[in-house]
Coordinates of C-alpha atoms in Angstrom, one line a residue:
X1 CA -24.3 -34.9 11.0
X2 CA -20.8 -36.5 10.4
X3 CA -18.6 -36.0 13.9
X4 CA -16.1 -33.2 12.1
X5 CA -18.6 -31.1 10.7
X6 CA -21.1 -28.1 12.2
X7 CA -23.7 -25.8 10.3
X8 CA -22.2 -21.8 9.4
X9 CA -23.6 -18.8 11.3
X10 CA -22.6 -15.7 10.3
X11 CA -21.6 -13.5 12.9
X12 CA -20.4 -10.2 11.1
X13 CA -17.4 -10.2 12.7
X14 CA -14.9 -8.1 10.4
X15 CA -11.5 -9.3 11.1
X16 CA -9.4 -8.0 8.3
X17 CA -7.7 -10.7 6.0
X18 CA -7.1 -13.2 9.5
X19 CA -9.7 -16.1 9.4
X20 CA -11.7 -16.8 12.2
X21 CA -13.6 -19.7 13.7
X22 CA -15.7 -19.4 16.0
X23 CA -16.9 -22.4 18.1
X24 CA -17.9 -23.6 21.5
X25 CA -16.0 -24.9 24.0
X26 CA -18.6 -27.6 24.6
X27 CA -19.4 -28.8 21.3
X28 CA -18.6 -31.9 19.8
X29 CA -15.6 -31.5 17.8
X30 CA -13.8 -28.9 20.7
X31 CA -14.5 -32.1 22.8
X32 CA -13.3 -34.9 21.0
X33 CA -10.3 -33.3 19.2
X34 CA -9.3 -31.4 22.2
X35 CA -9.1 -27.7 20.3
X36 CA -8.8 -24.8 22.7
X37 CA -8.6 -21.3 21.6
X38 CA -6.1 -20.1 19.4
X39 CA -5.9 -23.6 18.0
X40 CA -5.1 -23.6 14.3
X41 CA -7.8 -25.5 11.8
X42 CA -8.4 -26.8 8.7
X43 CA -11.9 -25.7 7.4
X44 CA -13.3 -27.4 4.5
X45 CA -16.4 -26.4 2.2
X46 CA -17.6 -26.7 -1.3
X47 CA -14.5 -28.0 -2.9
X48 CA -12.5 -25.0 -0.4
X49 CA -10.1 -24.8 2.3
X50 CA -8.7 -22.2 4.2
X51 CA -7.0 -22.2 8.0
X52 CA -8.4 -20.8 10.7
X53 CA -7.6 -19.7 13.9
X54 CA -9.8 -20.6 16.7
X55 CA -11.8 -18.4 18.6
X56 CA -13.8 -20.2 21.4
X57 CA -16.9 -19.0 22.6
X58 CA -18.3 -19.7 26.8
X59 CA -21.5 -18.3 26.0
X60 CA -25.0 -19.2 24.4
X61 CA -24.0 -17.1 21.0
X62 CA -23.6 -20.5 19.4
X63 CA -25.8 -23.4 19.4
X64 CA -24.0 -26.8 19.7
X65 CA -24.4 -27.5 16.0
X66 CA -22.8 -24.2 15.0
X67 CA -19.7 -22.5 13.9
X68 CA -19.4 -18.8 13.1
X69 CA -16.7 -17.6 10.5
X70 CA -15.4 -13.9 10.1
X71 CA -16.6 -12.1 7.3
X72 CA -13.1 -12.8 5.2
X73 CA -13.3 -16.9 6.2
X74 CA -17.2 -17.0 5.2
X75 CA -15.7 -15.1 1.7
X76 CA -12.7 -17.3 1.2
X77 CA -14.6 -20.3 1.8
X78 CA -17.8 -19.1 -0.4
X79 CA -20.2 -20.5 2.1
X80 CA -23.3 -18.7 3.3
X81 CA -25.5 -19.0 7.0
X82 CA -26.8 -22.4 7.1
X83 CA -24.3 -24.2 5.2
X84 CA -21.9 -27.4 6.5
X85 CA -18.3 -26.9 7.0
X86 CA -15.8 -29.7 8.2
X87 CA -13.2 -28.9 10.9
X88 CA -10.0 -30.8 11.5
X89 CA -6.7 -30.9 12.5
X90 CA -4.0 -28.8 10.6
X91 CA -1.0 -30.4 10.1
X92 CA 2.4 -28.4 11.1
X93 CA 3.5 -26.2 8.3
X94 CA 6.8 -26.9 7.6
X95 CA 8.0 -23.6 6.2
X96 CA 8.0 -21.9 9.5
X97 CA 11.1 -23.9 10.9
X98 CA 13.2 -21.3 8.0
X99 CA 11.7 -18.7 9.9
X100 CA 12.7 -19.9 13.2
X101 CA 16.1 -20.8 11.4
X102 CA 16.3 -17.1 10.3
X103 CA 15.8 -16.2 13.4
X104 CA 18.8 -17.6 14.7
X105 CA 21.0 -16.8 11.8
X106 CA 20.4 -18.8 9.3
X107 CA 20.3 -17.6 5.6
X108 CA 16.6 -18.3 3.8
X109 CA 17.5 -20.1 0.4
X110 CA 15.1 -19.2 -2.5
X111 CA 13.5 -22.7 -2.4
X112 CA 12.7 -22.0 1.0
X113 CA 11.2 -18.7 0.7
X114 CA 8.9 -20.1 -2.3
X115 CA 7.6 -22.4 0.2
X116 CA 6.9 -19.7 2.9
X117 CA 5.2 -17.9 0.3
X118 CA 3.3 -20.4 -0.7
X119 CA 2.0 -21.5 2.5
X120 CA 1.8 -17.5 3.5
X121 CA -0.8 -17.3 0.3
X122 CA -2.9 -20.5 1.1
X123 CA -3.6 -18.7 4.7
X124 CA -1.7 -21.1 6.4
X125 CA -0.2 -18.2 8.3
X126 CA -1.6 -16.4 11.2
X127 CA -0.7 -13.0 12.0
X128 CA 1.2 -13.8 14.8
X129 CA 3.5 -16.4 12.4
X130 CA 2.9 -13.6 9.5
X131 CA 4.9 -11.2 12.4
X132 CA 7.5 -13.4 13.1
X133 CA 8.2 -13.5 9.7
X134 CA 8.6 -10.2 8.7
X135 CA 10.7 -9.4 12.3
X136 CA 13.0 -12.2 10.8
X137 CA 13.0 -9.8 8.0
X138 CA 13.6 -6.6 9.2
X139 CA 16.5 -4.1 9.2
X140 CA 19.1 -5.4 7.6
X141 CA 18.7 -8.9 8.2
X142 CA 18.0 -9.9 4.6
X143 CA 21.2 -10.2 1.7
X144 CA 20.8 -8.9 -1.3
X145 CA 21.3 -12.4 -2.4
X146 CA 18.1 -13.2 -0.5
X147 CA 16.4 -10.0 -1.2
X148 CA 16.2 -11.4 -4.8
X149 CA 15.3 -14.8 -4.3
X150 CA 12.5 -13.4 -2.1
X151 CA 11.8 -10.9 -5.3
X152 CA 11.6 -14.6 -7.6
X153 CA 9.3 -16.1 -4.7
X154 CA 6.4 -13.1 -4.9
X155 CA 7.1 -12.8 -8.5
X156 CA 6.5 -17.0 -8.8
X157 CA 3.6 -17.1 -6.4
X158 CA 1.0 -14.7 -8.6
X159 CA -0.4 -14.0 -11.9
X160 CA 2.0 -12.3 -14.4
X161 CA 0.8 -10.0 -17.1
X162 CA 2.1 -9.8 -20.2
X163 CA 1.6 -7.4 -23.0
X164 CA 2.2 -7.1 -26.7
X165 CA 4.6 -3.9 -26.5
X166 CA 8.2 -4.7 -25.9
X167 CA 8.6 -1.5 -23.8
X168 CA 6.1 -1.0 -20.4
X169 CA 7.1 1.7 -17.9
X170 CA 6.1 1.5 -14.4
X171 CA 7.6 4.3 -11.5
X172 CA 7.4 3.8 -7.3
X173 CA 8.5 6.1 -4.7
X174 CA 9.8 4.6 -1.4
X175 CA 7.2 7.0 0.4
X176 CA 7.6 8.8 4.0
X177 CA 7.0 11.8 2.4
X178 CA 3.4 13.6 3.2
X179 CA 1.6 14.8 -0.2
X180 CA 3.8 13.1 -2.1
X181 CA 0.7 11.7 -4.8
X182 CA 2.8 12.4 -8.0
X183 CA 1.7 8.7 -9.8
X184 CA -1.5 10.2 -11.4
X185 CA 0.6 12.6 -12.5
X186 CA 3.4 10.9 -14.2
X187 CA 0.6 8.0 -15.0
X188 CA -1.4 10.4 -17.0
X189 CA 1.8 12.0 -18.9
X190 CA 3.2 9.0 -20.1
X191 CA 0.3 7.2 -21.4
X192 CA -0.4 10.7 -23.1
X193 CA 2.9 10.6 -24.6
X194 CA 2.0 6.9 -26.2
X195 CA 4.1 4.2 -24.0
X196 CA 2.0 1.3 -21.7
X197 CA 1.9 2.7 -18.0
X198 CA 0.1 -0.3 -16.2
X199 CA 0.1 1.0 -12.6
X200 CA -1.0 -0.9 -9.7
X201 CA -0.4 0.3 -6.6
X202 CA -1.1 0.1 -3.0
X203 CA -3.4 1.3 -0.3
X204 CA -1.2 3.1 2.6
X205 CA 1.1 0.9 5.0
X206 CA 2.2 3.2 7.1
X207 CA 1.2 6.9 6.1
X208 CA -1.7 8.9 5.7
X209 CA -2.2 7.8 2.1
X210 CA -1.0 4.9 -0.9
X211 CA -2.1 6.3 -4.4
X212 CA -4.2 3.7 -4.4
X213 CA -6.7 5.4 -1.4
X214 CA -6.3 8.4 -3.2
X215 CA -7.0 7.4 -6.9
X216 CA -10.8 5.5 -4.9
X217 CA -11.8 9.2 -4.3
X218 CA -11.9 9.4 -8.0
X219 CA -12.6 6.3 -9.9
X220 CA -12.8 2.9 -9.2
X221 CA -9.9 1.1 -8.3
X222 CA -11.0 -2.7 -8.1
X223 CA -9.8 -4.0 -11.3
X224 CA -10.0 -7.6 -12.5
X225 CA -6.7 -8.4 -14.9
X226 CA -9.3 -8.0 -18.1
X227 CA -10.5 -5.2 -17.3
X228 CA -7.0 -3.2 -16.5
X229 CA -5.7 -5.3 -19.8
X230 CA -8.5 -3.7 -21.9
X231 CA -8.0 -0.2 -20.3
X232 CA -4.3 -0.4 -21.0
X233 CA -4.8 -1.4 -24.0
X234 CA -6.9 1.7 -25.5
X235 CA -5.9 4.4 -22.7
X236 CA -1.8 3.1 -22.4
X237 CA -2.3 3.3 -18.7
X238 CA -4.5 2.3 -15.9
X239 CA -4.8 3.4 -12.1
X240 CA -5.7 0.3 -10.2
X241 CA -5.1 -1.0 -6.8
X242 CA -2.8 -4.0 -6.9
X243 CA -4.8 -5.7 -3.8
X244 CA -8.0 -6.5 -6.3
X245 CA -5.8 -9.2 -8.5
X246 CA -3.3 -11.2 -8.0
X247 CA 0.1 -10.0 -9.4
X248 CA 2.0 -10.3 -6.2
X249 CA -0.5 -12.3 -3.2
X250 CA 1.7 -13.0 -0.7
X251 CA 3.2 -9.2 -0.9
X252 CA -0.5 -8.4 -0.2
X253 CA -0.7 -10.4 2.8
X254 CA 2.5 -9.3 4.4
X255 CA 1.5 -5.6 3.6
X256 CA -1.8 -5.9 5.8
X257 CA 0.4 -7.2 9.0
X258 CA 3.4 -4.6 8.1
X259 CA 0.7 -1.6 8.6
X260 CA -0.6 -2.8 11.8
X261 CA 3.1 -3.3 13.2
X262 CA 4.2 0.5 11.5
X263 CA 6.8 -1.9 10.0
X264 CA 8.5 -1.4 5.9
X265 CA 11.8 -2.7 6.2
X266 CA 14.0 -2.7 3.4
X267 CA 14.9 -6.2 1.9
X268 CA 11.1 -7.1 2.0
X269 CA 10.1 -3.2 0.3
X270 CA 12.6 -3.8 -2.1
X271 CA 11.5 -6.9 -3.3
X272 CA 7.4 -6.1 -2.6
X273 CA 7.8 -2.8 -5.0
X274 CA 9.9 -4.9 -7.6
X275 CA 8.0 -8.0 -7.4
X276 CA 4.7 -6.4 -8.5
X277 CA 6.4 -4.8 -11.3
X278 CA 7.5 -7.5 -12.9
X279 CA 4.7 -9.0 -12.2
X280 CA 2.9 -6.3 -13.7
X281 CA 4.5 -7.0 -17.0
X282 CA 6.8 -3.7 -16.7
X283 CA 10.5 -4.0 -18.4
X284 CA 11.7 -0.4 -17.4
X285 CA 11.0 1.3 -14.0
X286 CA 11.7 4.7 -12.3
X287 CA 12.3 5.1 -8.2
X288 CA 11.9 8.2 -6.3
X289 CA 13.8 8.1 -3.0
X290 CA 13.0 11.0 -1.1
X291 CA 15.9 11.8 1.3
X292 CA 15.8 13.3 4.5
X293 CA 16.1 13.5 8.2
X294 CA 12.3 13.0 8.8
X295 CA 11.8 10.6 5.5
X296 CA 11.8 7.3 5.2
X297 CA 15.3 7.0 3.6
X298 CA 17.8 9.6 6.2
X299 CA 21.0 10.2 4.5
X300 CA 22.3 10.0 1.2
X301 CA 24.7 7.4 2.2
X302 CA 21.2 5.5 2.6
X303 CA 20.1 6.4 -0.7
X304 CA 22.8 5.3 -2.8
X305 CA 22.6 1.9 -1.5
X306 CA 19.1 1.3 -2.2
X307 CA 19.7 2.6 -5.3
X308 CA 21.9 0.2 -5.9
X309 CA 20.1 -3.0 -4.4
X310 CA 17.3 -2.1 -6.6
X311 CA 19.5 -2.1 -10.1
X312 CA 20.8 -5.1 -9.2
X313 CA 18.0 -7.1 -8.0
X314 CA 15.6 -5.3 -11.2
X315 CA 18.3 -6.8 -13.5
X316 CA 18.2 -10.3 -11.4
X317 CA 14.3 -10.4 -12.1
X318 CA 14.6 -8.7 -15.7
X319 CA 14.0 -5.7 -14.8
X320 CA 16.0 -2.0 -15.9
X321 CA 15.6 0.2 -13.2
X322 CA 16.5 3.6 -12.6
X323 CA 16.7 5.5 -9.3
X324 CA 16.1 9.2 -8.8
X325 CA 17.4 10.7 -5.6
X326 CA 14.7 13.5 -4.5
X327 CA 14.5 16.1 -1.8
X328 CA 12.2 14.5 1.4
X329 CA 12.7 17.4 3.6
X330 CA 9.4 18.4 3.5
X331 CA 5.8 17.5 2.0
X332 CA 5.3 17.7 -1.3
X333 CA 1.5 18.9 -2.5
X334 CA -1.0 20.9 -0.2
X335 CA -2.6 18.2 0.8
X336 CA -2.1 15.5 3.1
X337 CA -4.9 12.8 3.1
X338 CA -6.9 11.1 0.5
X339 CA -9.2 13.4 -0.9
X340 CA -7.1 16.4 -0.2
X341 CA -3.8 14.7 -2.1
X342 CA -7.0 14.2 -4.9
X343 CA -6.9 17.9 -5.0
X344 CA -3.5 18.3 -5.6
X345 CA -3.4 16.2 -8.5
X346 CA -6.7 17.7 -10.2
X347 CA -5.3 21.0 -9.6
X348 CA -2.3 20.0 -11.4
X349 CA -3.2 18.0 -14.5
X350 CA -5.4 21.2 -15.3
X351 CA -2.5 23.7 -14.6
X352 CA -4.6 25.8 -12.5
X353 CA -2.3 29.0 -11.4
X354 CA -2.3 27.7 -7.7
X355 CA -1.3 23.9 -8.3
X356 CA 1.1 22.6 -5.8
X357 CA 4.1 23.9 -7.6
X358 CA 6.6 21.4 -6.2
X359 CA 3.9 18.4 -6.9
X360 CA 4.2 19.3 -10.2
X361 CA 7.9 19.5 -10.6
X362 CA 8.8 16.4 -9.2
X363 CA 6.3 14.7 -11.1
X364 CA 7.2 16.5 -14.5
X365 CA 10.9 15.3 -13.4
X366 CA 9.8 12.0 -12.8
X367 CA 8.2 11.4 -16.1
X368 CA 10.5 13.1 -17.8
X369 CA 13.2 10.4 -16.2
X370 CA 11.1 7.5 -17.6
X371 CA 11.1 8.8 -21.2
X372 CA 14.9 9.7 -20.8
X373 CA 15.0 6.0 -19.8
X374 CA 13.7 4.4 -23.4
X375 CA 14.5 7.0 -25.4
X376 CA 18.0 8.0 -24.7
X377 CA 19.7 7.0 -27.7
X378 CA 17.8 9.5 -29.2
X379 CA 19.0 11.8 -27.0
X380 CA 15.7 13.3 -26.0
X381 CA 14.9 15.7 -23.3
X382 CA 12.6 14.0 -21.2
X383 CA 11.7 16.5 -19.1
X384 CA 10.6 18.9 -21.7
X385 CA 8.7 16.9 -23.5
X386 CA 6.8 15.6 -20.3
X387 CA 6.2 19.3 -19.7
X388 CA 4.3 20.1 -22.5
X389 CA 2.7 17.3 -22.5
X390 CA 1.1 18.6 -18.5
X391 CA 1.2 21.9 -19.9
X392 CA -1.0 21.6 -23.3
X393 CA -3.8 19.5 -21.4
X394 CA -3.2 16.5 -23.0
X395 CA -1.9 14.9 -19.5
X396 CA -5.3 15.8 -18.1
X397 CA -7.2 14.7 -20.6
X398 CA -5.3 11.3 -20.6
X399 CA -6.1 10.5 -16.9
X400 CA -10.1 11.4 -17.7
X401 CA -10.3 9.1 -20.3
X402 CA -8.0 6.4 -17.8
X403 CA -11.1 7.4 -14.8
X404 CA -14.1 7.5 -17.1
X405 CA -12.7 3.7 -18.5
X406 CA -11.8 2.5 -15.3
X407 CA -15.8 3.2 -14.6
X408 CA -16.2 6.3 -13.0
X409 CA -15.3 9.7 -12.6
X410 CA -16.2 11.9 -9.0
X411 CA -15.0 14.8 -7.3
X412 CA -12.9 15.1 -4.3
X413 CA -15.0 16.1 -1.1
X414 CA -13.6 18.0 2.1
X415 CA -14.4 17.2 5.2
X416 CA -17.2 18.1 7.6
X417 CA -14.9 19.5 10.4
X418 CA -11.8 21.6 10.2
X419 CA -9.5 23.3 12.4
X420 CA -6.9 26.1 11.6
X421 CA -3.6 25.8 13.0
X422 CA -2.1 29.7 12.9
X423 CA 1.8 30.5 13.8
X424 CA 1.9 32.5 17.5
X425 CA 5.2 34.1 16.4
X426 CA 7.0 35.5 13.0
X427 CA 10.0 34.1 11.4
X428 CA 11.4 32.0 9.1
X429 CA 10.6 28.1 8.2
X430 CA 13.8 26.5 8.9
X431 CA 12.3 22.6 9.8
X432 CA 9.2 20.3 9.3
X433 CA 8.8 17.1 11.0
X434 CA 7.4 15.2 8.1
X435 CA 6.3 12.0 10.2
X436 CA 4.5 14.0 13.2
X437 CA 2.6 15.7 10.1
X438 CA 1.5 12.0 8.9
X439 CA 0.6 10.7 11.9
X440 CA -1.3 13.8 12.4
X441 CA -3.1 13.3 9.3
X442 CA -3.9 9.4 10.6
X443 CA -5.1 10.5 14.1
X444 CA -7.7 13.1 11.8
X445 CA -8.5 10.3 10.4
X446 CA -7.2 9.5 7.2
X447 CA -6.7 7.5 4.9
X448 CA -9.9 5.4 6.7
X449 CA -11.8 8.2 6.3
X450 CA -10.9 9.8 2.5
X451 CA -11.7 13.2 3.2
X452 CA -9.5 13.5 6.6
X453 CA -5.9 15.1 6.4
X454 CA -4.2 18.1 6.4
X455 CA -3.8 20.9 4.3
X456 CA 0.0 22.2 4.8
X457 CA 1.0 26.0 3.9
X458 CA 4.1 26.3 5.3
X459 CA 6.9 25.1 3.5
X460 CA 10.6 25.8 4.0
X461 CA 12.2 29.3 4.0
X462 CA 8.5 30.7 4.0
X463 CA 8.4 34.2 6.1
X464 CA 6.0 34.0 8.6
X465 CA 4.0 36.6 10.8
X466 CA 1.7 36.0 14.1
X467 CA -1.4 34.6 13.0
X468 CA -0.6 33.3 9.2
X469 CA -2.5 30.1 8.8
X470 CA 0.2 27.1 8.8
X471 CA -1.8 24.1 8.2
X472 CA -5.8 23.1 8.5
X473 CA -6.7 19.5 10.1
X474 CA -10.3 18.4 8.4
X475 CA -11.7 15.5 10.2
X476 CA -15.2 13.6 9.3
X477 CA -16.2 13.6 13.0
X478 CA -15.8 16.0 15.6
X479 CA -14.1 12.7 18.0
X480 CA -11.6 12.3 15.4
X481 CA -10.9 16.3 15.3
X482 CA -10.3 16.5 19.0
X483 CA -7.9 13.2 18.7
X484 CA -5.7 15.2 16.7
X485 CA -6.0 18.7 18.2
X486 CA -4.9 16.5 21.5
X487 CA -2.0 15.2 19.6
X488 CA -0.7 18.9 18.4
X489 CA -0.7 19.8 21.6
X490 CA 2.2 17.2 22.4
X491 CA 4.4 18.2 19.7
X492 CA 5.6 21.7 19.5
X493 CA 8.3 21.2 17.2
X494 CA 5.7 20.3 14.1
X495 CA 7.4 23.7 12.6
X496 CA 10.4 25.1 13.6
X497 CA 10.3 29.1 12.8
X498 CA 13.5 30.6 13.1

């Protein structure tokens, strides 16, 4: 055996997208090249590289010959138990002295941030570094000068599709708003009404649900670019989650550190939502900014200049982007979780009598912006149009046909457990504390487990007496139902009843 290499053992050891090396403190290579834990590595294997961070181990887990790798290194490096991997040094990544410089006040240039981006997608990165970088990031701290050049950066560090048609629509709301799972919806209408609708979107960051956990309940969602480019290509549209290619890869990788910090700060959503569009191949896009004390975006003052960095930096990438300023005062469907938000859109697209009627008004206004968008020298009213579209079945139809192509077509489930949450007084609905709602929803489990949430029946100005039903919590497991029966208990101000 050459001194820098040792033979693979799987461990099993899930560690999310972070590689991992595990080796022992005694072995050869630990010994000679004086690693210690947390020491960053090159591994090398079958024509691959990736870096790792160092795990060391004081026990007899490993033999002397042996290195384990985490589930995502052994994938990455596409070795299997047995095979030989070569360790060495890593040499000091040069991009993270901008971050430091950021840190400090320093202004990132856009050759800069390609390089961070670069090294951020060859996993040169670790969490901690990956952290740093989006802290440098945060608030404000970002121009909109370098919000776009970060923008260019993702864009230039993916795939980019590109389609035949010289008009492709895409739509993306900032989120913080529970239920608020209006893509299928707007998806399925235009794509009925004839225009390319090539949606990729995201698994949740930081609430209880990204359309992207929700549209897994129903189909499949892990798309290769030929297979969303042939079901664009006879459905118009596609559902897909944008984590299974690699339109915007380093957006991915900062996405999967953002969630565990509860972290989306503006420069770097900005330029992750527009990033993947263009990447996408989109040339006009729609954004829903829900406003409101317990949303995302506060004030309007808030909303207007978002609305504004987003034109400007979607006409800096090539991009025409509109922004519609919505109501985030409370949620938005029934449900609140993945298979429950399912629901809601189901119950929609086939107009049953008790859809979610503000689900399906936003989303009808939505789509109806979008055709307004491409169509307005014709002067065309968008929203009507998107309405009978919903309203005739041919919306519904449209996102069966998307499902069945994508390869599969299921039913929502609810969960095993549930628990009724009923008011103790009468009155009025005069507030709802969106956020304690999601994280509600997260401690029931959800969106890990798909069928976990809330169902919310409530909303403002709703007359309530003693004992009407105000929300249900289901929960897979009866540990994850007590968790979140703890956590109401902590927050009486959930509903305000006036």
């Amino acid at each position: 055996m050459e001194q820098n290499q040792l033979k693979v053992k799987s461990l099993g050891i899930d560690t999310y997208r972070e590689n991992i090396i595990y080796m022992r403190s005694d072995c050869h290579i630990c010994t000679a090249e004086g690693f210690t834990a947390l020491t960053r590595v090159v591994v090398q294997a079958n024509g691959n590289d990736i870096v790792a961070t160092l795990n060391v181990i004081e026990s007899g887990l490993l033999q002397h010959d042996e290195a384990g790798l985490s589930v995502e290194a052994i994938k990455r490096l596409n070795v299997k138990e047995g095979d030989q991997i070569r360790i060495h040094h890593l040499k000091p990544v040069e991009s993270i002295a901008f971050v430091r410089g950021k840190m400090y006040g320093k202004t990132f240039t856009e050759k800069q941030l390609s390089e961070i981006m670069r090294d951020i997608i060859k996993g040169r990165y670790s969490n901690v570094e990956l952290a740093a970088f989006i802290t440098a990031c945060s608030g404000d701290n970002l121009s909109l000068d370098e919000i776009i050049s970060l923008t260019k950066a993702m864009i230039g560090a993916g795939h980019k599709l590109l389609w035949t048609r010289p008009i492709v629509l895409d739509k993306h709301c900032i989120g913080g708003l529970p239920g608020n799972r209006t893509t299928p919806i707007v998806v399925s209408i235009i794509a009925a009404a004839g225009y390319y609708i090539p949606k990729t979107s995201s698994r949740a960051i930081t609430s209880p649900a990204g359309t992207a956990d929700v549209m897994e309940v129903i189909t499949n969602i892990n798309l290769d670019l030929k297979h969303i480019k042939k079901v664009v290509e006879i459905q118009n549209g596609c559902l897909a989650w944008g984590g299974s290619i690699n339109l915007s890869p380093a957006d991915d990788i900062i996405i999967s550190v953002e969630k565990t910090l509860d972290v989306d700060s503006e420069g770097q959503m900005i330029a992750s939502v527009l990033s993947k569009k263009a990447a996408a191949g989109s040339t006009h896009v729609v954004i829903d900014i829900p406003v409101g004390e317990t949303a995302k975006v506060r004030t309007q003052e808030d909303a207007k200049r978002l609305e504004h960095n987003f034109k400007v930096v979607g006409e800096a990438v090539g991009l025409n982007v509109k922004s519609i300023v919505t109501d985030g005062t409370q949620p938005v469907g029934v449900g609140i979780g993945p298979s429950l938000e399912a629901m809601d859109v189901l119950s929609v697209l086939q107009n049953e009598p008790n859809a979610p009627r503000e689900l399906k008004l936003r989303a009808v206004t939505l789509a109806g912006a979008m055709l307004d968008l491409v169509d307005s020298e014709h002067n065309m009213d968008g929203f009507g149009k998107a309405l009978h579209i919903l309203e005739r079945g041919d919306a519904f139809e449209k996102f069966k046909s998307i499902c069945v192509a994508q390869g599969a077509w299921k039913e929502p489930k609810l969960a095993q457990y549930s628990f009724d949450v009923k008011s103790l007084h009468e009155g009025v609905v005069t507030i709802i504390n969106n956020r304690q709602l999601s994280k509600l929803a997260k401690l029931a489990g959800a969106p890990r487990s798909p069928s976990a949430g809330l169902q919310f029946f409530a909303p403002l100005h709703t007359k309530i007496s003693t004992g009407d039903l105000l929300f249900r919590i289901w929960a897979e497991t009866k540990g994850e139902l007590e968790y979140a029966k703890e956590y109401l208990d902590t927050i009486p101000h959930l509903i305000t009843i006036g």
